[in-house]
Short mmCIF file of C-alpha atoms in Angstrom, two decimals:
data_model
loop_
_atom_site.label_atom_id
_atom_site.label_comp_id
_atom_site.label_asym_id
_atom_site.label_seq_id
_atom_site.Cartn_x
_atom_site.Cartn_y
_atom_site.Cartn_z
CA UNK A 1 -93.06 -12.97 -49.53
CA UNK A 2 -93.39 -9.46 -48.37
CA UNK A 3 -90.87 -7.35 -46.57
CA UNK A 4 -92.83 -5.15 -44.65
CA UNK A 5 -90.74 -4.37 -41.47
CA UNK A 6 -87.96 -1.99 -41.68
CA UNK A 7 -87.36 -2.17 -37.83
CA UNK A 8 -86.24 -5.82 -37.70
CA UNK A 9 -83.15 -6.33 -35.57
CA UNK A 10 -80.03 -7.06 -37.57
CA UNK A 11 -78.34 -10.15 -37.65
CA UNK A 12 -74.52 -10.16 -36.46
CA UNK A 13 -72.09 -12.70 -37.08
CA UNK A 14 -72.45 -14.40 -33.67
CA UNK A 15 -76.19 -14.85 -34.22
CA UNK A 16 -75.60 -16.18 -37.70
CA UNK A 17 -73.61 -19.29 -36.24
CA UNK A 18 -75.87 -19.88 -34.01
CA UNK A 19 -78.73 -19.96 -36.24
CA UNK A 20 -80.73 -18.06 -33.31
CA UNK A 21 -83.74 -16.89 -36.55
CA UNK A 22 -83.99 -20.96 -36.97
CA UNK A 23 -86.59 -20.26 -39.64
CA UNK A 24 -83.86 -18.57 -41.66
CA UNK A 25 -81.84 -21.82 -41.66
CA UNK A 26 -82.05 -24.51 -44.02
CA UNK A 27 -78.44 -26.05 -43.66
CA UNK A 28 -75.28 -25.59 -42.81
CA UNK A 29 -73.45 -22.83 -45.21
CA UNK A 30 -70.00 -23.74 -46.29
CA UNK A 31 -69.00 -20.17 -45.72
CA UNK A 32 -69.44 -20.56 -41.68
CA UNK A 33 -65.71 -22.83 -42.18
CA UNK A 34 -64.43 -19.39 -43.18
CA UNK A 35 -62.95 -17.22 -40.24
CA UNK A 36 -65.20 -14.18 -41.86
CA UNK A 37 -67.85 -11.56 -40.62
CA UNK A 38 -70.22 -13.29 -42.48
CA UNK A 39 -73.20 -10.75 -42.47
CA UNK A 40 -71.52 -7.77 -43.34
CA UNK A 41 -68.83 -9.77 -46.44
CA UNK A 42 -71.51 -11.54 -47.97
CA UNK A 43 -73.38 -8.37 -49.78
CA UNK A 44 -76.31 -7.16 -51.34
CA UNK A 45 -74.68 -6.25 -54.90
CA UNK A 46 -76.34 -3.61 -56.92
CA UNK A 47 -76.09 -5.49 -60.52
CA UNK A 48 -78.58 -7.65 -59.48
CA UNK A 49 -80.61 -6.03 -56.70
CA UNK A 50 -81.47 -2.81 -58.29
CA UNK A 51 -80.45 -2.81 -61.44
CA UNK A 52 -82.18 -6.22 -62.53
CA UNK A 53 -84.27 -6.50 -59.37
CA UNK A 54 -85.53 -2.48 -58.39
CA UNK A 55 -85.24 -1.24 -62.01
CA UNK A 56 -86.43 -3.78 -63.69
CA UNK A 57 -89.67 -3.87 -61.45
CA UNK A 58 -90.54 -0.83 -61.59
CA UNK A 59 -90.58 -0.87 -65.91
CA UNK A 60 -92.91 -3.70 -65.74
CA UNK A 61 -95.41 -1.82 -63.89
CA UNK A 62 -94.90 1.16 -65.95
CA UNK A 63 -94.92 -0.37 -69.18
CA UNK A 64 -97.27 -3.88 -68.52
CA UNK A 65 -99.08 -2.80 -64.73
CA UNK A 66 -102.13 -2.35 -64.26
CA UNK A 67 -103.99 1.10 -65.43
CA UNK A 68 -103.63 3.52 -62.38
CA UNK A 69 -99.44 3.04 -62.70
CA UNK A 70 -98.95 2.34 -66.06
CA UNK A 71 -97.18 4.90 -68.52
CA UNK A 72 -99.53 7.33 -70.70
CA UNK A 73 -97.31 7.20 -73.66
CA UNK A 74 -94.81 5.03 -73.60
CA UNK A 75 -93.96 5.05 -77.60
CA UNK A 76 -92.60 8.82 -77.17
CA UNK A 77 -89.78 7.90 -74.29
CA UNK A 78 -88.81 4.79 -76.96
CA UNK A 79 -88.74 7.38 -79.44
CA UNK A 80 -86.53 9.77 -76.64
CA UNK A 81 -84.10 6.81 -75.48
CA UNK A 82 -83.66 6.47 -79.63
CA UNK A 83 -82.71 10.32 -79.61
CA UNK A 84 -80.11 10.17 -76.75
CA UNK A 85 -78.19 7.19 -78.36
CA UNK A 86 -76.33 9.90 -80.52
CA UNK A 87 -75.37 11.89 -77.51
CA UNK A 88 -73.94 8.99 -75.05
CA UNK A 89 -69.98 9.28 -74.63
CA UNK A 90 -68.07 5.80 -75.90
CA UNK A 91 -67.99 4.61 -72.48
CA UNK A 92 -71.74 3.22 -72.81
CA UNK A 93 -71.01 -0.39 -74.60
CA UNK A 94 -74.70 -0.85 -74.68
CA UNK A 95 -77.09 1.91 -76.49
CA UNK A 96 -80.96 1.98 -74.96
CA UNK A 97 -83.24 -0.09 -76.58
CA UNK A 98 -87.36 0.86 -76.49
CA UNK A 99 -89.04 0.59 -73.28
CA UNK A 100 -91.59 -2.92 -75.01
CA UNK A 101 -88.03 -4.30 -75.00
CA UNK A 102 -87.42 -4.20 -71.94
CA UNK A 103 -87.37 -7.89 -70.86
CA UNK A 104 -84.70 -8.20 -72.63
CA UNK A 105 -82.24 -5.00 -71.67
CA UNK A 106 -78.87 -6.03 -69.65
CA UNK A 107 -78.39 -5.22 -66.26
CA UNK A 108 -75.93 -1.92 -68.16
CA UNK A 109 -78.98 -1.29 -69.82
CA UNK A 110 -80.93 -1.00 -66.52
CA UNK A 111 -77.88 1.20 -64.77
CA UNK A 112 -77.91 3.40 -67.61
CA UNK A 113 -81.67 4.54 -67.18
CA UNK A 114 -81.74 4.62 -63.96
CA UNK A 115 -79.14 6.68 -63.51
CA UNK A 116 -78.31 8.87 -67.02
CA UNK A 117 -81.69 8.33 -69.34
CA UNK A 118 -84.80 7.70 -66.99
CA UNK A 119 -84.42 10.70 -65.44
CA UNK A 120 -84.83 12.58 -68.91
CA UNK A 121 -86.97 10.56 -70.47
CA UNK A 122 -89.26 9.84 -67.72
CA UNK A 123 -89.56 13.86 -67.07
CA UNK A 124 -93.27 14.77 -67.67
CA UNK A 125 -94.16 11.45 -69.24
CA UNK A 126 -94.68 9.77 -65.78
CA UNK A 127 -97.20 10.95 -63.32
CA UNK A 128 -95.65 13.03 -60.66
CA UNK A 129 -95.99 11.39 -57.57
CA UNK A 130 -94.38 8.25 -59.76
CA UNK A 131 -91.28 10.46 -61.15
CA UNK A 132 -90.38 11.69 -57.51
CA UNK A 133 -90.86 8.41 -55.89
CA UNK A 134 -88.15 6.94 -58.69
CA UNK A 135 -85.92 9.91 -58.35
CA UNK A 136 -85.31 9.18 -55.21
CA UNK A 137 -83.78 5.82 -55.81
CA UNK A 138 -81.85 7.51 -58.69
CA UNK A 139 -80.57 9.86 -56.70
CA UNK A 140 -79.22 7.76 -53.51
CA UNK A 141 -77.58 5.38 -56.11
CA UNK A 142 -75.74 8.11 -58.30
CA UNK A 143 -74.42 8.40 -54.28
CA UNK A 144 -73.99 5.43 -53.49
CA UNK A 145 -72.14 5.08 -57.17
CA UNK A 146 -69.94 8.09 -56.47
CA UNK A 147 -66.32 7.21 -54.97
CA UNK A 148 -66.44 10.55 -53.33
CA UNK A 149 -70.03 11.07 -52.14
CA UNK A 150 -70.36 7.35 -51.30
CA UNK A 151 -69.04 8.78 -47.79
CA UNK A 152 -69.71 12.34 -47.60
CA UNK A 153 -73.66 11.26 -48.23
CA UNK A 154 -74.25 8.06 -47.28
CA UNK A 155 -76.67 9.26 -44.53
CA UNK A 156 -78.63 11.21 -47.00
CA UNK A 157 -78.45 7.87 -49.05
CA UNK A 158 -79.69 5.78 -46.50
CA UNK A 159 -82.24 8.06 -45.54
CA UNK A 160 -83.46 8.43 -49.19
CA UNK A 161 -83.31 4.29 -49.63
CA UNK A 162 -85.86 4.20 -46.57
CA UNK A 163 -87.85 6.75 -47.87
CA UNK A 164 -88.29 4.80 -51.31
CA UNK A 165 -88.80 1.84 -48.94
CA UNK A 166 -91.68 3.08 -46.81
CA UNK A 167 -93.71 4.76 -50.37
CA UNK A 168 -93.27 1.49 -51.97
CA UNK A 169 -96.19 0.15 -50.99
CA UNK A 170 -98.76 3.48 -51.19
CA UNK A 171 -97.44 3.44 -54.80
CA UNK A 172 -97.49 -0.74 -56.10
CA UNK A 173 -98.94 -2.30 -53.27
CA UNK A 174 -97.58 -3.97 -50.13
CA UNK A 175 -97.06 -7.30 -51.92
CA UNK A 176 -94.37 -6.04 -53.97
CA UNK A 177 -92.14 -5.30 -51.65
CA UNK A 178 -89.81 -8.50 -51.93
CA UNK A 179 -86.22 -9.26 -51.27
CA UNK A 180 -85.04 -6.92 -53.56
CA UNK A 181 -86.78 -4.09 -52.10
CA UNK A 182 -86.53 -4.35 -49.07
CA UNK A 183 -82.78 -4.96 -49.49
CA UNK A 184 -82.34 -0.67 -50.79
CA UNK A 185 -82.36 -0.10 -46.92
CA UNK A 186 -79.12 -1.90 -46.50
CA UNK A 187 -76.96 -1.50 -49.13
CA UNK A 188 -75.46 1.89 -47.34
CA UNK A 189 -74.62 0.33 -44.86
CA UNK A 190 -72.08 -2.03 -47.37
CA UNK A 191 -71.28 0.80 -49.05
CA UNK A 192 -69.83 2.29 -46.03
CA UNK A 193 -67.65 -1.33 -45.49
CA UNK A 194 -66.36 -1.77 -48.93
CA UNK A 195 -66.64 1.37 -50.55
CA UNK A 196 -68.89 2.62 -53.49
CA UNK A 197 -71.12 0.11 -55.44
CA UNK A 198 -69.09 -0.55 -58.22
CA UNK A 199 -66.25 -2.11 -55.75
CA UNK A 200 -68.33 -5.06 -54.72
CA UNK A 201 -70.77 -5.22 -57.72
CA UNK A 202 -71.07 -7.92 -60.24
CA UNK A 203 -70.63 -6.56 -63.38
CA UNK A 204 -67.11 -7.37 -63.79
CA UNK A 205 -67.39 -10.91 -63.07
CA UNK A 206 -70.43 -11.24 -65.47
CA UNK A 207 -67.87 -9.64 -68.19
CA UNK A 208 -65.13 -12.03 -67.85
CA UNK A 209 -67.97 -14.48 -68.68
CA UNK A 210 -67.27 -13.55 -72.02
CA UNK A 211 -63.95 -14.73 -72.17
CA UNK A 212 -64.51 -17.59 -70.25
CA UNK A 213 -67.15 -18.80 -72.51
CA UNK A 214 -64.62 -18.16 -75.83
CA UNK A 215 -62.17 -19.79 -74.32
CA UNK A 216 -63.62 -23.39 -73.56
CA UNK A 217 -63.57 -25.35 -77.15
CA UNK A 218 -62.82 -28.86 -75.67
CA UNK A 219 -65.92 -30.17 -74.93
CA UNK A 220 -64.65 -33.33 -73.73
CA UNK A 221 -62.68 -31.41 -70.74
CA UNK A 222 -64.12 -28.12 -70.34
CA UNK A 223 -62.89 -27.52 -66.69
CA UNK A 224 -59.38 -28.16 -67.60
CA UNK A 225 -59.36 -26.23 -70.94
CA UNK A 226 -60.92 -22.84 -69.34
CA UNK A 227 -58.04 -23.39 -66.58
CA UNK A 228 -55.52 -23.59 -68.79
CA UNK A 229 -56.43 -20.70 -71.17
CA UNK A 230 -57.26 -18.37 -67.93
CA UNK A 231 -53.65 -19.13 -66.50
CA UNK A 232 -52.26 -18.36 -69.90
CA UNK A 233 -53.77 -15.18 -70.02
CA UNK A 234 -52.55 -13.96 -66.55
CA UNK A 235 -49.09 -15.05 -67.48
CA UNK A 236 -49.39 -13.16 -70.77
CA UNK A 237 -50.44 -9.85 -68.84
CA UNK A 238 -47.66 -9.82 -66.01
CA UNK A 239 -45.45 -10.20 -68.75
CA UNK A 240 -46.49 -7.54 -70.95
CA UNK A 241 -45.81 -3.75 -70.80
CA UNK A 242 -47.53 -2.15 -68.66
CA UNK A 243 -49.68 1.06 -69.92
CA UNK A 244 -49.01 4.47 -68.70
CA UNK A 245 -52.34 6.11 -68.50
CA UNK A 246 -53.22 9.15 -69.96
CA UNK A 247 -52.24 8.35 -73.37
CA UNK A 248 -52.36 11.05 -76.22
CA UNK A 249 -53.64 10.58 -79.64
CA UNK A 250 -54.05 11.94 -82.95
CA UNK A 251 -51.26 14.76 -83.38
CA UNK A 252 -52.03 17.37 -85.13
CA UNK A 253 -49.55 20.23 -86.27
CA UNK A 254 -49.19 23.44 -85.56
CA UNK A 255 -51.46 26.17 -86.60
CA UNK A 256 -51.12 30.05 -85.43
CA UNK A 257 -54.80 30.45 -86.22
CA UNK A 258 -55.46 29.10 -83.17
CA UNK A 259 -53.19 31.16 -80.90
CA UNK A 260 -50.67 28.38 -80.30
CA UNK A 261 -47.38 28.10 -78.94
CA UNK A 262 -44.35 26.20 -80.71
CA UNK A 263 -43.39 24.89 -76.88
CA UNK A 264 -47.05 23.33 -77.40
CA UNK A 265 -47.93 20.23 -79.07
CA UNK A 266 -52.04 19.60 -79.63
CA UNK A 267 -53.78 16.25 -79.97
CA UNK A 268 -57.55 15.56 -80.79
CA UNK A 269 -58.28 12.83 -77.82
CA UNK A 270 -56.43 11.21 -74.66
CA UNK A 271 -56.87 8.16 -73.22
CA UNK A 272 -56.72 7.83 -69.14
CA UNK A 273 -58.01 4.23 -67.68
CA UNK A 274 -61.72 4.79 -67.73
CA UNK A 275 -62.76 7.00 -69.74
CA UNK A 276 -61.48 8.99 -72.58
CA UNK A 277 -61.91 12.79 -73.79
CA UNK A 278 -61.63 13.91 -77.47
CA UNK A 279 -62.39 17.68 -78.19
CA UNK A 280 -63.85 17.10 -81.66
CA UNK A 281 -66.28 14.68 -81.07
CA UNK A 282 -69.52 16.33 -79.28
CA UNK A 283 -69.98 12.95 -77.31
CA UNK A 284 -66.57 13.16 -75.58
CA UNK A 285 -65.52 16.71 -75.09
CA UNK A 286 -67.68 17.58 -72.09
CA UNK A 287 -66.18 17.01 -68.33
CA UNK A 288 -66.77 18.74 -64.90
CA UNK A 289 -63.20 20.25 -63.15
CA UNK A 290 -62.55 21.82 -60.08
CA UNK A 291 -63.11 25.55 -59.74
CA UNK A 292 -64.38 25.78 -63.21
CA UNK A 293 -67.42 23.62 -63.08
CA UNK A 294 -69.29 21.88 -66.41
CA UNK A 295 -66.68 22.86 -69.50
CA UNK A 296 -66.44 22.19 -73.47
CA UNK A 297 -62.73 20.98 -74.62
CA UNK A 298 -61.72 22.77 -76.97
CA UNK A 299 -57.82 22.09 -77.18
CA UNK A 300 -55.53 19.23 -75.66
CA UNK A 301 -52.06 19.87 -75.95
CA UNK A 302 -48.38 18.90 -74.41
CA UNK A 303 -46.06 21.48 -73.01
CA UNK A 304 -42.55 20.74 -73.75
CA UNK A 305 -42.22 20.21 -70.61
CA UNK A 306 -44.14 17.05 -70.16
CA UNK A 307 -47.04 18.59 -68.74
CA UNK A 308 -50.79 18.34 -70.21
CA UNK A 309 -53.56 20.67 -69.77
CA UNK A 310 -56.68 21.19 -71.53
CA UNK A 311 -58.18 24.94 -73.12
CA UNK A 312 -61.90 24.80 -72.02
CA UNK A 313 -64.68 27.01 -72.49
CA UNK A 314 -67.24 27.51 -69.35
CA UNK A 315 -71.10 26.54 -69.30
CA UNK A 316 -73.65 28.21 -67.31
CA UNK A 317 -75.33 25.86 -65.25
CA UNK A 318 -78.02 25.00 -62.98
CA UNK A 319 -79.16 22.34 -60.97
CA UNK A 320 -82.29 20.51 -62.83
CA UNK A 321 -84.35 19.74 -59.71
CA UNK A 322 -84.16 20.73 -55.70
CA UNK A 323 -86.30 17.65 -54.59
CA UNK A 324 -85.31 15.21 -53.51
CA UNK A 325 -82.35 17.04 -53.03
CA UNK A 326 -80.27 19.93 -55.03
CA UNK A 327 -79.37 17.76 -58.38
CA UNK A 328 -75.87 19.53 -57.77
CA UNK A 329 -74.55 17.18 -55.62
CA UNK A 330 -75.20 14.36 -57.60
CA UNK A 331 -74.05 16.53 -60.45
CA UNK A 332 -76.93 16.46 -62.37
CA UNK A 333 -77.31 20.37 -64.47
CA UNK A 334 -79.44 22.13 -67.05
CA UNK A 335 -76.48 23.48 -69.20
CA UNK A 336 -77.11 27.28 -70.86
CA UNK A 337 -75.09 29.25 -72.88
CA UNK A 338 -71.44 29.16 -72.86
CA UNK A 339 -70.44 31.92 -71.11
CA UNK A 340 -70.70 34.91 -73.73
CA UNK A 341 -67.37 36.48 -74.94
CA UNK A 342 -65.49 33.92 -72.23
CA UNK A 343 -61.64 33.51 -72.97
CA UNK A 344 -60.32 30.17 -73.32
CA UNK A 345 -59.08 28.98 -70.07
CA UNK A 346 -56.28 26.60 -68.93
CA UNK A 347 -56.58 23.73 -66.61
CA UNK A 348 -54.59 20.90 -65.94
CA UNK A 349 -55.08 17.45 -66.55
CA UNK A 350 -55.37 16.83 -62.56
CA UNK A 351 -58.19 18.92 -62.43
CA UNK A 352 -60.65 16.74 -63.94
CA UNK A 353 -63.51 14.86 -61.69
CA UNK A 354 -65.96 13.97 -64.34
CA UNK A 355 -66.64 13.04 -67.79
CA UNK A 356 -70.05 14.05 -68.35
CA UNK A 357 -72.82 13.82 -71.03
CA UNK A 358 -74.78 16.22 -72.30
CA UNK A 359 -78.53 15.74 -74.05
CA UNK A 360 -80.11 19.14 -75.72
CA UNK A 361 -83.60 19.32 -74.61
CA UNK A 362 -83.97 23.03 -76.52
CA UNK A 363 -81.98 25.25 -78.68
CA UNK A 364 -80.49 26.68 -75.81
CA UNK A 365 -80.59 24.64 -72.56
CA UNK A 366 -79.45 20.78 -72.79
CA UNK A 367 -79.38 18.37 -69.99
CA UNK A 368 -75.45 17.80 -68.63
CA UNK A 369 -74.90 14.26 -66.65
CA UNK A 370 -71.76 13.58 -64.90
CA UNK A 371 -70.73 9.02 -65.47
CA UNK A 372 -70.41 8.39 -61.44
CA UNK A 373 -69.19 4.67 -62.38
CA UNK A 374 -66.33 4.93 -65.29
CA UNK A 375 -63.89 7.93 -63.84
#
């Protein structure tokens, strides 16, 4: 089926009961016993609507479509998504595979390019009017993704969604605009109710798969063997210690070389819940603060009074595209030179919004990507 209106009236919850769209009806739902708003809790989660619905799409016809959409070249972005492995911070579990793979990526593999790789990779390797129409679904979901411009942009967001919507068909034909596309128009609108994606998404149920599937070895009583080891395992973490996030690591002593204080103590890497920085790894020592902007970590250290801050050098940045909108927002930059001659300068720990990576596309401009969904 085809989802070719975008005008349709919206169902509420009253209208739901009453099963007033009768064609949309097969039974009754067990959900209706629940004393919920059903249309607006029962969501449109972005694991499997975008990410292995949109995304996912939209490689096929690039990679296996027919001639007029398909990709020129698609060896050299394999051969790019290879590159960038190198340069992706720890917090990627899953490292991009070539594009021919593709029916087989993860939905993390799918978040990652649409959101970090694809638009790298796909820069000047896709035909124009193809690039813009996908940046502007990368763009309204690194808003949508963003705790803090979830709400400060989720107009522009919807707006963009529609957009993407309504060129949809101009751009793979009118057939393929199924469930999953024609759900982008609504997902703001959740977004708005339950806060950014990755609060009502389904990634971190499909992850505790994991554990639920190493955890049934009676195959006699299944049921009552993953019960048992899943209650065991919440006892054992209300019992144990609780962490106390950030965490330092990896002491290192003194050294006047570097213009150090004896009141200071430095460590290579700290730990906070999400994500983790380490200033002598190139992967890890890139973040974006307030005031300051993109910055390198050069030094972590201790005061002896408790108190952490970092020594950071400045980039010189730019945003990497105006259209769809400035790439700033979304915090998307071409990173230049550090800042010639620039001083090392302090900043607390609190200061951080953003771990970002960065991917050099020359010897003297690289690509800087703030991770919307791990700080």
């Amino acid at each position: 089926m085809a989802y070719l209106n975008m005008d349709a009236p919206l169902r509420n919850n009253q209208s739901f009961r009453k099963k007033k769209d009768e064609f949309y009806h097969k039974d009754i739902s067990p959900l209706e016993d629940l004393l919920i708003d059903i249309p607006s809790v029962v969501v449109l989660e972005y694991m499997h609507n975008v990410c292995l619905g949109v995304m996912k799409k939209l490689l096929s016809f690039w990679v296996k479509g027919k001639k007029p959409v398909r990709l020129v070249n698609s060896e050299s972005i394999s051969e790019e998504l290879c590159n960038i492995k190198s340069f992706l911070p720890v917090e990627f579990n899953r490292l991009p595979r070539p594009l021919d793979e593709f029916e087989y990526w993860k939905a993390s593999k799918f978040r990652t390019f649409l959101i970090y790789t694809g638009p790298i990779v796909l820069r000047g390797r896709l035909k124009t009017t193809f690039y813009n129409h996908f940046m502007i679904l990368c763009c309204a979901i690194r808003i949508l993704i963003c705790p803090i411009t979830c709400y400060t942009y989720n107009s522009v967001a919807k707006m963009l969604l529609k957009q993407f919507v309504s060129d949809y068909p101009s751009h793979y034909g009118p057939e393929y605009v199924g469930y999953n596309v024609h759900g982008l128009i609504h997902i703001a609108d959740f977004v708005l109710t339950h806060g950014c994606l990755d609060r009502f998404s389904a990634f971190k149920y499909e992850n505790y798969l994991q554990f639920v599937k190493k955890s049934c070895k009676n195959a006699r009583y299944p049921l009552e063997d993953t019960y048992n080891r899943v209650i065991e395992k919440i006892n054992n973490e209300s019992t144990s210690v609780k962490l106390s996030y950030p965490i330092l690591k990896n002491e290192f002593n003194y050294n006047p070389s570097i213009n150090s204080s004896v009141y200071e103590t430095y460590f290579k890497e700290i730990i906070f819940e999400n994500f983790l920085i380490n200033n002598s790894n190139l992967k890890d020592n890139c973040i974006y603060v307030k005031d300051h902007g993109l910055v390198k970590v050069v030094h972590i250290l201790k005061c002896i009074n408790g108190t952490i801050k970092f020594k950071v050098l400045k980039y010189n940045i730019s945003p990497m595209f105006h259209n769809p909108m400035s790439s700033d927002i979304i915090k998307i930059f071409y990173a230049h030179d550090i800042i010639p001659k620039s001083p090392l300068i302090s900043i607390d720990v609190d200061s951080i919004l953003y771990k970002c990576f960065s991917f050099p596309i020359d010897v003297y401009k690289s690509v800087a990507i703030a991770l919307l969904h791990t700080v």
